[in-house]
mmCIF file of C-alpha atoms in Angstrom:
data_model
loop_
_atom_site.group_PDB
_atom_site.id
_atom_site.type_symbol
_atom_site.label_atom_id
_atom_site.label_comp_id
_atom_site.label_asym_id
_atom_site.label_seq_id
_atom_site.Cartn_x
_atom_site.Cartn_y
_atom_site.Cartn_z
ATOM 1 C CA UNK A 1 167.808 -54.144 -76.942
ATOM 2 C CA UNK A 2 166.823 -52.896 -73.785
ATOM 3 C CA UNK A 3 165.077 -49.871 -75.440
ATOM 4 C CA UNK A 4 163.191 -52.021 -77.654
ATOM 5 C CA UNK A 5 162.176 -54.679 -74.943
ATOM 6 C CA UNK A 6 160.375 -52.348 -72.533
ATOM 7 C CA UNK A 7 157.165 -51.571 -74.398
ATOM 8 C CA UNK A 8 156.721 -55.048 -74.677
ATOM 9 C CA UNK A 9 157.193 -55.828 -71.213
ATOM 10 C CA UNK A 10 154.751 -53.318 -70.479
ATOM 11 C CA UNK A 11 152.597 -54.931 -72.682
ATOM 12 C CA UNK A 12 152.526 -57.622 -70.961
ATOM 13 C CA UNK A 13 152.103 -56.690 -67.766
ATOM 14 C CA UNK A 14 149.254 -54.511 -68.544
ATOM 15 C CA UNK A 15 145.915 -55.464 -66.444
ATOM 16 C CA UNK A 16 143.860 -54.286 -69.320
ATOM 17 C CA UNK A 17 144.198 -57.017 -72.757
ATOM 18 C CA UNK A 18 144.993 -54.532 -75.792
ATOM 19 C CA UNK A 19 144.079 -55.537 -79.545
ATOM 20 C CA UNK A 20 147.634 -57.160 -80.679
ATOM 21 C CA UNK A 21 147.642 -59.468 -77.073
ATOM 22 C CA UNK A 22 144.397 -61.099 -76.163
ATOM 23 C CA UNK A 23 143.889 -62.758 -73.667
ATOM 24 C CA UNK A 24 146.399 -61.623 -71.561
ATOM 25 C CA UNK A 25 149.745 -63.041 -71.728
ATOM 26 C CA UNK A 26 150.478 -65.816 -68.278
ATOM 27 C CA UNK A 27 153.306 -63.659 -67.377
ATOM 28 C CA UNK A 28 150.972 -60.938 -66.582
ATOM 29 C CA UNK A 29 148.917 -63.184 -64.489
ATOM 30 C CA UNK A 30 151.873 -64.033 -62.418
ATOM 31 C CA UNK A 31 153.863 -60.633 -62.356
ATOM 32 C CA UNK A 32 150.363 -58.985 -60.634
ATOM 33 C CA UNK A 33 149.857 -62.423 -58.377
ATOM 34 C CA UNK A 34 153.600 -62.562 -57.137
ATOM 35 C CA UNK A 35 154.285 -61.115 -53.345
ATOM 36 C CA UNK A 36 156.554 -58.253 -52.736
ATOM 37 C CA UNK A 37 159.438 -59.810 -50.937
ATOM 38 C CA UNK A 38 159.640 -58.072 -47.915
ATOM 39 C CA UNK A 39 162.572 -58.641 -46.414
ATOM 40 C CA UNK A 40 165.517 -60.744 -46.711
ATOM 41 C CA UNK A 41 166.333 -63.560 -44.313
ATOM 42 C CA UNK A 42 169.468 -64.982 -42.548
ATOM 43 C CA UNK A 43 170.439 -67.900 -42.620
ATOM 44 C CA UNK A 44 168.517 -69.604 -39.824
ATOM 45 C CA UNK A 45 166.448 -67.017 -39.414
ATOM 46 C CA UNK A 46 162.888 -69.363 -39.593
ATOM 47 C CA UNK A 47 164.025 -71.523 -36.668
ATOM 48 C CA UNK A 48 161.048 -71.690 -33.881
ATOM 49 C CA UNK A 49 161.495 -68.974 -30.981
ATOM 50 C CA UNK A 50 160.973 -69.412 -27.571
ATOM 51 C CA UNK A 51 158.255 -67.156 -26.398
ATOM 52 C CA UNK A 52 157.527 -67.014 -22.292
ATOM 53 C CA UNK A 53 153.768 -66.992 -21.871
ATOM 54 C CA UNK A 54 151.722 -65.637 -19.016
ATOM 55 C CA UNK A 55 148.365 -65.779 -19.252
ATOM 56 C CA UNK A 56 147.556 -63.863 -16.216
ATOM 57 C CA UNK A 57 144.075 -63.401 -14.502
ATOM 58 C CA UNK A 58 140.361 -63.408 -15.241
ATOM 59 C CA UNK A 59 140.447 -62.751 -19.513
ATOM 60 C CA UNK A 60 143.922 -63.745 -19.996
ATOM 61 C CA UNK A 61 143.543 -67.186 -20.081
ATOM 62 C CA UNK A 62 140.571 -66.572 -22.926
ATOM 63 C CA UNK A 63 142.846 -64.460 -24.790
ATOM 64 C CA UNK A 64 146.060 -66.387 -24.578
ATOM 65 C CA UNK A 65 144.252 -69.478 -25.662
ATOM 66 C CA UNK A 66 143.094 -67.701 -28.646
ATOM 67 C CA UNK A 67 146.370 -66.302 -29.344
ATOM 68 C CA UNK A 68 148.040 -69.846 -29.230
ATOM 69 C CA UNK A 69 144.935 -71.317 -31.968
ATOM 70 C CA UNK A 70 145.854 -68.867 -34.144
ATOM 71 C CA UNK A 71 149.632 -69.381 -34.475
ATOM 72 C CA UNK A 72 149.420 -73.152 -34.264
ATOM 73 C CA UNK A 73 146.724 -72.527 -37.269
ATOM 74 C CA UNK A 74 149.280 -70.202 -39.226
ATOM 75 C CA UNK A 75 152.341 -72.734 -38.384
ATOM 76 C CA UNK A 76 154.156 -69.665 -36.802
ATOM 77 C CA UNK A 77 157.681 -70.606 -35.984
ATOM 78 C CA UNK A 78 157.012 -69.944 -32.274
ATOM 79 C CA UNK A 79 155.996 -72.310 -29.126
ATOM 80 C CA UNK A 80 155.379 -71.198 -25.747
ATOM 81 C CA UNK A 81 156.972 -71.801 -22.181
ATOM 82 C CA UNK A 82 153.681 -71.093 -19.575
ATOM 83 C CA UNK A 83 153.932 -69.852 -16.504
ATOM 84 C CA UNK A 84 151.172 -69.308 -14.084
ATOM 85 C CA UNK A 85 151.474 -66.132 -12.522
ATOM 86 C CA UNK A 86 148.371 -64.076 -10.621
ATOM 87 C CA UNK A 87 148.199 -60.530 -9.709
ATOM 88 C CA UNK A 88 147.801 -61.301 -5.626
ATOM 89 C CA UNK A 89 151.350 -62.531 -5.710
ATOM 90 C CA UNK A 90 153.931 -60.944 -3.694
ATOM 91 C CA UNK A 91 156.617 -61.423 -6.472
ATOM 92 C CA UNK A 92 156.705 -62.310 -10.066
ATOM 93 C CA UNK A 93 158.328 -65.938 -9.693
ATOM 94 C CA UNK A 94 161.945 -66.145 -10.280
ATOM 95 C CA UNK A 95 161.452 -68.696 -12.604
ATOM 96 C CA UNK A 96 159.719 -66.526 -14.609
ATOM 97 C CA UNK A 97 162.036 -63.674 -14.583
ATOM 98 C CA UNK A 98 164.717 -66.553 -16.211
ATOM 99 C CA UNK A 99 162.762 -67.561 -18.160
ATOM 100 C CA UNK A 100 161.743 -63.971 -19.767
ATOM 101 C CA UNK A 101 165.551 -63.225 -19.569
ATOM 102 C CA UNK A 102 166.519 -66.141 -21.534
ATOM 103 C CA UNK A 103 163.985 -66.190 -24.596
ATOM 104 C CA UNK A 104 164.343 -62.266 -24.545
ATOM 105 C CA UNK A 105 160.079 -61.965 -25.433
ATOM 106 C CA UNK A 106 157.608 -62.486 -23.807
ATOM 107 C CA UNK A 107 153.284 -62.360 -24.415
ATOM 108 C CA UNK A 108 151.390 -61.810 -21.317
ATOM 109 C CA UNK A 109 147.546 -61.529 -20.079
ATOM 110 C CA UNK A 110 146.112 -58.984 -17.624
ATOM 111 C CA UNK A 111 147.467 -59.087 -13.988
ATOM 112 C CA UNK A 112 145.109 -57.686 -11.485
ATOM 113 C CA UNK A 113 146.655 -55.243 -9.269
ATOM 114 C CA UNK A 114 144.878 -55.195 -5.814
ATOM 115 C CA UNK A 115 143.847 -51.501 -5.213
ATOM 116 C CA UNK A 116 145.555 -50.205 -1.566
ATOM 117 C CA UNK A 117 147.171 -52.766 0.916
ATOM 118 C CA UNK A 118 150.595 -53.506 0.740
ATOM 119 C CA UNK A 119 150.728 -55.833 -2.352
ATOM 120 C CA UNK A 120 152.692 -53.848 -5.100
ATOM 121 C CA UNK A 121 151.909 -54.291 -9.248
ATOM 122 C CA UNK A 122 153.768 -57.298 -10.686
ATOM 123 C CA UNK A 123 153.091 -55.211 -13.838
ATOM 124 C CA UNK A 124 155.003 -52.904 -12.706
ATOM 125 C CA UNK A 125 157.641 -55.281 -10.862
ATOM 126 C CA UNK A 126 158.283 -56.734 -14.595
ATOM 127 C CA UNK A 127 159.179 -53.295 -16.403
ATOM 128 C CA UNK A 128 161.638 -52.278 -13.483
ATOM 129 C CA UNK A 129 163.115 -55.899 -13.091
ATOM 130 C CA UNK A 130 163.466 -56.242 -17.385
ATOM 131 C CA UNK A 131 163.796 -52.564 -17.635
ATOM 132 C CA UNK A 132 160.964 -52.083 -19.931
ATOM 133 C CA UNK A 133 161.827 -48.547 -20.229
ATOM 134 C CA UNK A 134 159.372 -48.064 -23.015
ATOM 135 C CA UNK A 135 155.416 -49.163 -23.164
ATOM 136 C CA UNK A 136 153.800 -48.568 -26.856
ATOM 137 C CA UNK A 137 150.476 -47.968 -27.387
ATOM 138 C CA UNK A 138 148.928 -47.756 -31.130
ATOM 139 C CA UNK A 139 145.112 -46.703 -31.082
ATOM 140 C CA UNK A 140 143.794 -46.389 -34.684
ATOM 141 C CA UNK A 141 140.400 -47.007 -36.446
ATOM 142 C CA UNK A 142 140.175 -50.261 -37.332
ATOM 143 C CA UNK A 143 137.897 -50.525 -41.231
ATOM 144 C CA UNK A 144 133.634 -51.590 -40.198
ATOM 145 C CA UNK A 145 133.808 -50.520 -36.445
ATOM 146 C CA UNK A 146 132.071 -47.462 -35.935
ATOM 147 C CA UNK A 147 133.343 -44.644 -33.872
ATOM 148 C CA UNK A 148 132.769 -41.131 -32.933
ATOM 149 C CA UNK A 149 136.025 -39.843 -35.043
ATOM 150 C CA UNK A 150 137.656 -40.816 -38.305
ATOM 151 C CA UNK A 151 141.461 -41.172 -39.423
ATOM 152 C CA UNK A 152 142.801 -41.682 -35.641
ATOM 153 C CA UNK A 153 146.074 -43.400 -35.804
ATOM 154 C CA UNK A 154 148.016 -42.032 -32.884
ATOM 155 C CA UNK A 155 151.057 -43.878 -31.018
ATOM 156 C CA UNK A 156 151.551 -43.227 -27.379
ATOM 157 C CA UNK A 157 154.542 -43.686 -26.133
ATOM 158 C CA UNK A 158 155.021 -44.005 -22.677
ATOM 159 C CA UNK A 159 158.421 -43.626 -20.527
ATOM 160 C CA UNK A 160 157.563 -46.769 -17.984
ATOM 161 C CA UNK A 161 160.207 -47.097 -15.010
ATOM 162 C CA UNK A 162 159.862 -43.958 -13.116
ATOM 163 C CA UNK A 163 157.650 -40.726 -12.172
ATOM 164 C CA UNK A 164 154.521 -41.596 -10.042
ATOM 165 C CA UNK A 165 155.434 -44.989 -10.789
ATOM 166 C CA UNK A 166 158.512 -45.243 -8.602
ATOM 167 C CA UNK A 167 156.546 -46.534 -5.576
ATOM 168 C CA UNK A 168 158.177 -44.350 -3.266
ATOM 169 C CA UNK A 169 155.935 -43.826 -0.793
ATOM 170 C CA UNK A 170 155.689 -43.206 3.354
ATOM 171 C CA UNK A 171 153.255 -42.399 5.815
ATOM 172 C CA UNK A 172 155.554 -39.023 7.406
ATOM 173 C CA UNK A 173 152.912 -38.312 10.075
ATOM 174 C CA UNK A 174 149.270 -40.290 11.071
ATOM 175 C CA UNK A 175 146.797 -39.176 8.592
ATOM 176 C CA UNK A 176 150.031 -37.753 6.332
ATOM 177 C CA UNK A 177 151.534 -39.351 3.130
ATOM 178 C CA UNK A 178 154.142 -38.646 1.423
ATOM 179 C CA UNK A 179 154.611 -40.033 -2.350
ATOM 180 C CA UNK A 180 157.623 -39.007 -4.223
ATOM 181 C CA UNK A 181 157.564 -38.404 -8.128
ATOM 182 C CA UNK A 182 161.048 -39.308 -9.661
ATOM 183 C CA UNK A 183 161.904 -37.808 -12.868
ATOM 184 C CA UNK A 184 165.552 -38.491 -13.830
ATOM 185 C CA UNK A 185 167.771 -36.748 -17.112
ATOM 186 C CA UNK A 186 169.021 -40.156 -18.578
ATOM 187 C CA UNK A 187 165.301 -41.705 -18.421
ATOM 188 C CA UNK A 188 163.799 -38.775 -20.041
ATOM 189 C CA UNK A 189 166.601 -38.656 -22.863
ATOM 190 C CA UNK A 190 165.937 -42.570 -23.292
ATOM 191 C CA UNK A 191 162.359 -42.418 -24.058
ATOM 192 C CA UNK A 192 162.313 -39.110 -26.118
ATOM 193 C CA UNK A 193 165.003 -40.842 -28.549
ATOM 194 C CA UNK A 194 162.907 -43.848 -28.315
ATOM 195 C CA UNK A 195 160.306 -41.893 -29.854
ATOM 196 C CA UNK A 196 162.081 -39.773 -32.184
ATOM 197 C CA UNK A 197 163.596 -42.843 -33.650
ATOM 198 C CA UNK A 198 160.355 -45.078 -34.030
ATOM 199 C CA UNK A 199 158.638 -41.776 -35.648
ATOM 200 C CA UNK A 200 161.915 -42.078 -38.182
ATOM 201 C CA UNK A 201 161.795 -45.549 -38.288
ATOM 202 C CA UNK A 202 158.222 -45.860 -39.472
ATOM 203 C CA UNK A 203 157.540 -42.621 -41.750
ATOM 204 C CA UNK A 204 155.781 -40.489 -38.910
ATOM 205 C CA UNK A 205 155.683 -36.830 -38.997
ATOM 206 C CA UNK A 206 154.967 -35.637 -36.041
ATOM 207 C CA UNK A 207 156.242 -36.213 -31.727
ATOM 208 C CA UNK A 208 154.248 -34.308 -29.373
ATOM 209 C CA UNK A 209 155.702 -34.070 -26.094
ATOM 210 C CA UNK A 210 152.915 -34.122 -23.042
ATOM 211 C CA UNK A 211 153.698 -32.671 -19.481
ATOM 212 C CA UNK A 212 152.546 -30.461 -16.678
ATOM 213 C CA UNK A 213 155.890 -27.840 -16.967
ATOM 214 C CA UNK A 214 153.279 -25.322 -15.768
ATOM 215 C CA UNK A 215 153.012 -26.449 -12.610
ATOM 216 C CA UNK A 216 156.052 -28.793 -11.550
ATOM 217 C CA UNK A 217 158.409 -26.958 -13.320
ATOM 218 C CA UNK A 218 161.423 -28.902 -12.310
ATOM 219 C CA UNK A 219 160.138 -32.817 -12.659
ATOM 220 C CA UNK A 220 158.217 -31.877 -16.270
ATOM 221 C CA UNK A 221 160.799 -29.108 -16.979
ATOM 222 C CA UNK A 222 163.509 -31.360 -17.134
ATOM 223 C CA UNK A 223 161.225 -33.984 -19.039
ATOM 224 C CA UNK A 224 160.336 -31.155 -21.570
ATOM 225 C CA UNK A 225 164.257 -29.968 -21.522
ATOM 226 C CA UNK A 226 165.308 -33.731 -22.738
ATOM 227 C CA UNK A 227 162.802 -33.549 -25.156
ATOM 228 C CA UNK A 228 163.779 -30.650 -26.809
ATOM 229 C CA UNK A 229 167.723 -31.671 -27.024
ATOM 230 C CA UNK A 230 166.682 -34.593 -28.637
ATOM 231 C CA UNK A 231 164.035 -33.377 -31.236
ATOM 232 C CA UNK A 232 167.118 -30.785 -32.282
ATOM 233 C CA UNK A 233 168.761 -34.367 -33.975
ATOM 234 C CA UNK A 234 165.649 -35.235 -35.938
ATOM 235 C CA UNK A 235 164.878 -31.762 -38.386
ATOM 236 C CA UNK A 236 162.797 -33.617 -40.826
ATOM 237 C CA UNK A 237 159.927 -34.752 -38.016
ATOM 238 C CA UNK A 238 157.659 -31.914 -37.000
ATOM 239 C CA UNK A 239 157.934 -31.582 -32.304
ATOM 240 C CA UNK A 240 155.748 -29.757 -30.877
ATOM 241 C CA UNK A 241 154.279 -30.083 -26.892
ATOM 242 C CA UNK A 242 150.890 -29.876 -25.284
ATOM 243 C CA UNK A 243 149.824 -29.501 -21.380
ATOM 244 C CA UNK A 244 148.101 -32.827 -20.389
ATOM 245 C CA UNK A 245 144.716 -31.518 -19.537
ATOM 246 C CA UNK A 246 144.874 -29.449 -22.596
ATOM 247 C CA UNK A 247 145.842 -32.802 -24.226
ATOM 248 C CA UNK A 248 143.236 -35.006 -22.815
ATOM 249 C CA UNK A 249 140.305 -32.312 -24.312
ATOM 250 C CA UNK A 250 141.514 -32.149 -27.786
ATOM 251 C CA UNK A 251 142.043 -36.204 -27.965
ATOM 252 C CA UNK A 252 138.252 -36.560 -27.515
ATOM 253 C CA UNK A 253 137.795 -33.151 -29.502
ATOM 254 C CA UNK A 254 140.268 -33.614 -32.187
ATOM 255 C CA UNK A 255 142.107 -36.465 -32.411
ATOM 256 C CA UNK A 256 143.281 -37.003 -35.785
ATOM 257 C CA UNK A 257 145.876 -33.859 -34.679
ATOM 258 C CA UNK A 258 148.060 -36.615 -33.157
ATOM 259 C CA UNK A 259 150.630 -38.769 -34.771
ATOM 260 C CA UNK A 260 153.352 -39.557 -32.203
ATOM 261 C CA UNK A 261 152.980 -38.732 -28.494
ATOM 262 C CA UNK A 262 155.690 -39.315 -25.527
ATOM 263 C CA UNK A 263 154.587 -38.821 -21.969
ATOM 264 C CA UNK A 264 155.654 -39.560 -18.370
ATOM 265 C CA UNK A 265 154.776 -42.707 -16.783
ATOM 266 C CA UNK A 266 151.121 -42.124 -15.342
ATOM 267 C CA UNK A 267 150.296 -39.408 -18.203
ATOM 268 C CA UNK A 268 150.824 -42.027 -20.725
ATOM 269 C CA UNK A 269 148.406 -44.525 -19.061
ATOM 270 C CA UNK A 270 145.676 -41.764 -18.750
ATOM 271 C CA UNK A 271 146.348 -40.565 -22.418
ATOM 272 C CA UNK A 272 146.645 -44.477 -23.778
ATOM 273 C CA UNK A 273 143.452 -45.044 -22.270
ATOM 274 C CA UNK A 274 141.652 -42.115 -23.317
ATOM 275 C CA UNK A 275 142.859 -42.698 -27.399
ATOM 276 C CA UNK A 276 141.985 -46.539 -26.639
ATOM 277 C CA UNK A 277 138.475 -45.842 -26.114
ATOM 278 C CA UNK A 278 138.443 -42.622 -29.041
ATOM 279 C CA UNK A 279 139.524 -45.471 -31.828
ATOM 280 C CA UNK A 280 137.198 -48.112 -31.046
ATOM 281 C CA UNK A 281 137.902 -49.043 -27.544
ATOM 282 C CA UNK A 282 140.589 -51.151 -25.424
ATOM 283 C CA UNK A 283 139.806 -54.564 -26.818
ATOM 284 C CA UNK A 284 141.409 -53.797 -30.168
ATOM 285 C CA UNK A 285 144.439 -51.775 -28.955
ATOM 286 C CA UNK A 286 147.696 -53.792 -29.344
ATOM 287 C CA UNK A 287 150.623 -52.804 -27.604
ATOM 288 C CA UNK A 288 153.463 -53.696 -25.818
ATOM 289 C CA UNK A 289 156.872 -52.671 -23.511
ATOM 290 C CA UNK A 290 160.474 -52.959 -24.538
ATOM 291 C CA UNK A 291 163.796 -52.050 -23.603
ATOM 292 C CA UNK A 292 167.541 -52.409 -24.590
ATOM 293 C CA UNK A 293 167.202 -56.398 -24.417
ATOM 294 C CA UNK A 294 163.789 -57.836 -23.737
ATOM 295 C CA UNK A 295 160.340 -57.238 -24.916
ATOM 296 C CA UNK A 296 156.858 -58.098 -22.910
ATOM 297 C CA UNK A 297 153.748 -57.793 -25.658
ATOM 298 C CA UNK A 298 149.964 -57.551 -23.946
ATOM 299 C CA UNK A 299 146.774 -55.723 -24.659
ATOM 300 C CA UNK A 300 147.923 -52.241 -25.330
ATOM 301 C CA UNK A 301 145.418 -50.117 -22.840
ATOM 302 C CA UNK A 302 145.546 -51.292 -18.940
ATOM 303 C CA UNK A 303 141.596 -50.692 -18.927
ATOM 304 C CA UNK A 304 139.665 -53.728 -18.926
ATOM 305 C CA UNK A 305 142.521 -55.616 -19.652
ATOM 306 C CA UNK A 306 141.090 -58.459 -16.485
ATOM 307 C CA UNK A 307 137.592 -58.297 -17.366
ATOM 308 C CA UNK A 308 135.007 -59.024 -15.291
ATOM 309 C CA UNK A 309 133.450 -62.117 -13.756
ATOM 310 C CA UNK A 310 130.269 -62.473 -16.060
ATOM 311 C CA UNK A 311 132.967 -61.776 -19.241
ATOM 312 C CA UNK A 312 134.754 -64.962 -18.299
ATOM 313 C CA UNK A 313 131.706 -67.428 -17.550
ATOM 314 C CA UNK A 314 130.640 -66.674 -20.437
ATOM 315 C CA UNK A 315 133.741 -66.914 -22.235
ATOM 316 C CA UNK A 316 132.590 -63.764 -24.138
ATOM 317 C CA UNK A 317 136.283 -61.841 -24.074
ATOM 318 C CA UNK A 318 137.284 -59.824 -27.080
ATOM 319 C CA UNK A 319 141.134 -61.621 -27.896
ATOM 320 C CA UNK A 320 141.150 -58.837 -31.105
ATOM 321 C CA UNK A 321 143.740 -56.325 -28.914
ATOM 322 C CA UNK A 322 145.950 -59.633 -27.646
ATOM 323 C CA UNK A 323 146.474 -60.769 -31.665
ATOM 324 C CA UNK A 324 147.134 -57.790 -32.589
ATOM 325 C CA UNK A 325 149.789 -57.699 -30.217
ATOM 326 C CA UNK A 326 151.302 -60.792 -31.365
ATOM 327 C CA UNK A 327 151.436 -59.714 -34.729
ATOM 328 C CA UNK A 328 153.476 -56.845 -33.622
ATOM 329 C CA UNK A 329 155.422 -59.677 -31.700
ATOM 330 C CA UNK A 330 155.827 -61.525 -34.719
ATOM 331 C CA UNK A 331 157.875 -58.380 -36.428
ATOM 332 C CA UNK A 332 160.084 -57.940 -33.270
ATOM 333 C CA UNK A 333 161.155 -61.666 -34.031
ATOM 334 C CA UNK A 334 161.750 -60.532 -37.844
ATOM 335 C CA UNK A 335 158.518 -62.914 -39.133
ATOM 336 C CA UNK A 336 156.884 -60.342 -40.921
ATOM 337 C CA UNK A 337 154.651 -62.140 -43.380
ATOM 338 C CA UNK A 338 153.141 -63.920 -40.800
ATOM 339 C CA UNK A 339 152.665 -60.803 -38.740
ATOM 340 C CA UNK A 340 150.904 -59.789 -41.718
ATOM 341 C CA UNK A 341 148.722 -62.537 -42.334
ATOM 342 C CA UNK A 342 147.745 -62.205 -38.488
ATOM 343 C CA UNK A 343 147.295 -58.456 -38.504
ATOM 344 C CA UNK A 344 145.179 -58.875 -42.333
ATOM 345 C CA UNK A 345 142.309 -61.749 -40.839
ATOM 346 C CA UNK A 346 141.948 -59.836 -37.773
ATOM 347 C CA UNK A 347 140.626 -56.683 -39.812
ATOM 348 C CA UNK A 348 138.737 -58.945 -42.300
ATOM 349 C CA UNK A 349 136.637 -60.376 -39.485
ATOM 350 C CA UNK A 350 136.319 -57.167 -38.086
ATOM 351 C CA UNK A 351 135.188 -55.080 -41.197
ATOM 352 C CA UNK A 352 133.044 -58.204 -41.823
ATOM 353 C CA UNK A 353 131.104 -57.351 -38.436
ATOM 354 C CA UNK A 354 129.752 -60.691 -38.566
ATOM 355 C CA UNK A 355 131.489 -61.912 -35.514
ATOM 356 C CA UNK A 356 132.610 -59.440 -32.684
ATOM 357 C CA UNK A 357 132.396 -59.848 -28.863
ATOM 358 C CA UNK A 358 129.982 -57.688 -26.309
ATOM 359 C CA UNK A 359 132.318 -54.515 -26.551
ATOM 360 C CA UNK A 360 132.061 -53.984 -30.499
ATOM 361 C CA UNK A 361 128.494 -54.155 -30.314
ATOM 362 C CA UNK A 362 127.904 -58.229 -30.849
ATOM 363 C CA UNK A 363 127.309 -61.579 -28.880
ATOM 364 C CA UNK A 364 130.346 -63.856 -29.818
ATOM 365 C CA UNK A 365 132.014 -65.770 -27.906
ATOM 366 C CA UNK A 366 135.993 -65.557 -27.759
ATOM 367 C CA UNK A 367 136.282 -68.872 -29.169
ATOM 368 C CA UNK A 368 133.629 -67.694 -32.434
ATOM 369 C CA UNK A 369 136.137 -64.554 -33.061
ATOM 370 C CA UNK A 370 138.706 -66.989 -32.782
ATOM 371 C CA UNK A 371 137.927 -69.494 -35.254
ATOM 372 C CA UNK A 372 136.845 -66.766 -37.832
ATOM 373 C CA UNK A 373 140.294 -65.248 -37.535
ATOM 374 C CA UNK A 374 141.656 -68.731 -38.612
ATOM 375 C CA UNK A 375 139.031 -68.990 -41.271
ATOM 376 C CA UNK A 376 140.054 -65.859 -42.624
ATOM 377 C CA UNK A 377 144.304 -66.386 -42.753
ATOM 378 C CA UNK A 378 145.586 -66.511 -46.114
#
């Protein structure tokens, strides 16, 4: 019976009408229609999250506003607990901190970080308090915007609680400073398997490993040395390491080379950065940080991430790399199809190129690329 049945069944869900079935049988029609189911949910699993929201200095607001249209517009099963929080502060508020702690994720705006004085990042203050251990970057082309190089899809991951980051600084002498780089065995294990295991995890090929072994042989040797151990558990994906000024030429050279890349705290800002502005620039770049319990989500590349003054009169911020971001928030809190839906009308406005902000070359407003993201959700 079986045997017999599956011609037929073939029949009928052939896109093209053949002479013994014309037109084409309704099954057809709703075989080719139907969704993929993508995953399977628990029971409970659509209840609304709890999602802390800090929307941060100069852009932010812009951005988070657009953020929160969109999901009211898609009926995402999330609502938001806002917290006011500016760079200049001497601490992130403990309030905040509890409330991060308790809804475990978190979506967050630029902070401006005042350069020099004595007030430290509370970017920074957030990834040590939550330990954040590990920032994510994802710079690809995005379909209709233009850039210098084709097929760039690179992840940069970034370890993001020590080396130059540590804050460990002192004046030893007038006119002397002294600023310690901390690279520890158990951080540099942490990230590398961090890597290693999203490269698994998502059908990547390749982890490149960037460091300056060559000339502080012990902080980046032992960074390199963790590396290796680890990419010994993982035979099927392809580990190979680069130098970072080495790495910072062939990005703008070559960057399609790079699939995976894991760095040291301030070498995976500078690299982010750099791919950011290779793929189409840091408005678009989503990103985020996570660790063993919590998860912050904000526009992927630091640069440009406040805006300027004349950006936010005229309410003229690109909120492209901020939705993006939720939409990878979205699949942290296991609602994929509307992380899809949100990740599929950003690139429709975008390869429409009829509304994009000052940075991708057009004159919309934030609120114009908002409204055409909601025009375009399924």
């Amino acid at each position: 019976m079986a045997r017999r049945s599956a011609p037929l069944l073939r029949r009928l869900l052939s896109p093209t009408p053949s002479p013994s079935l014309s037109p084409p049988h309704p099954l057809a029609a709703a075989a080719v229609s139907r969704r993929t189911v993508t995953y399977m949910p628990r029971p409970g699993d659509g209840a609304p999250r709890a999602v802390t929201l800090i929307p941060g200095d100069g852009i932010g607001p812009l951005v988070t506003g657009a953020v929160r249209q969109v999901m009211e517009a898609m009926h995402a099963p999330v609502y938001f607990e806002s917290y006011e929080v500016r760079g200049d502060m001497p601490t992130v508020p403990p309030e905040v901190i509890d409330s991060i702690r308790r809804n475990k994720v978190c979506l967050k705006g630029g902070l401006a970080t005042p350069v020099g004085g004595g007030v430290s990042s509370l970017n920074v203050q957030l990834r040590k308090e939550l330990d954040l251990y590990a920032s994510l970057v994802n710079c690809f082309n995005l379909p209709g915007l233009p850039t210098r190089h084709d097929n760039v899809d690179i992840v940069v991951i970034r370890e993001n609680t020590e080396g130059e980051y540590s804050g460990l600084e002192h004046e030893v002498v007038p006119g002397v400073v002294e600023s310690l780089k901390v690279i520890t065995k158990f951080c540099s294990e942490r990230i590398a398997k961090y890597a290693f295991e999203y490269a698994y995890l998502n059908n990547r090929k390749k982890v490149t490993a960037v460091h300056k072994a060559n000339i502080m042989k012990l902080a980046d040797g032992l960074f390199l040395e963790s590396c290796r151990e680890v990419a010994t558990k993982y035979p099927g994906i392809q580990y190979n390491e680069i130098i970072v000024d080495n790495c910072c030429m062939q990005l703008v050279a070559k960057p399609e080379q790079f699939d995976v890349m894991v760095t040291p705290n301030l070498y995976g800002n500078l690299v982010a950065n750099t791919a950011a502005g290779i793929a189409g620039g840091t408005g678009v770049m989503p990103g985020g940080n996570v660790g063993q319990d919590h998860a912050v989500f904000e526009q992927g590349a630091s640069a440009g991430n406040v805006g300027n003054v004349k950006v936010v009169e005229q309410k003229k911020a690109n909120p492209v790399a901020l939705l993006l971001s939720s939409a990878m928030m979205l699949r942290h809190l296991q609602f994929p199809s509307f992380a899809d839906r949100l990740e599929t009308a950003v690139k429709r406005v975008i390869a429409e190129g009829k509304y994009r902000t000052k940075d991708l070359g057009g004159s919309s407003t934030t609120q114009e690329v908002t409204d055409a993201v909601i025009a375009h959700l399924d």
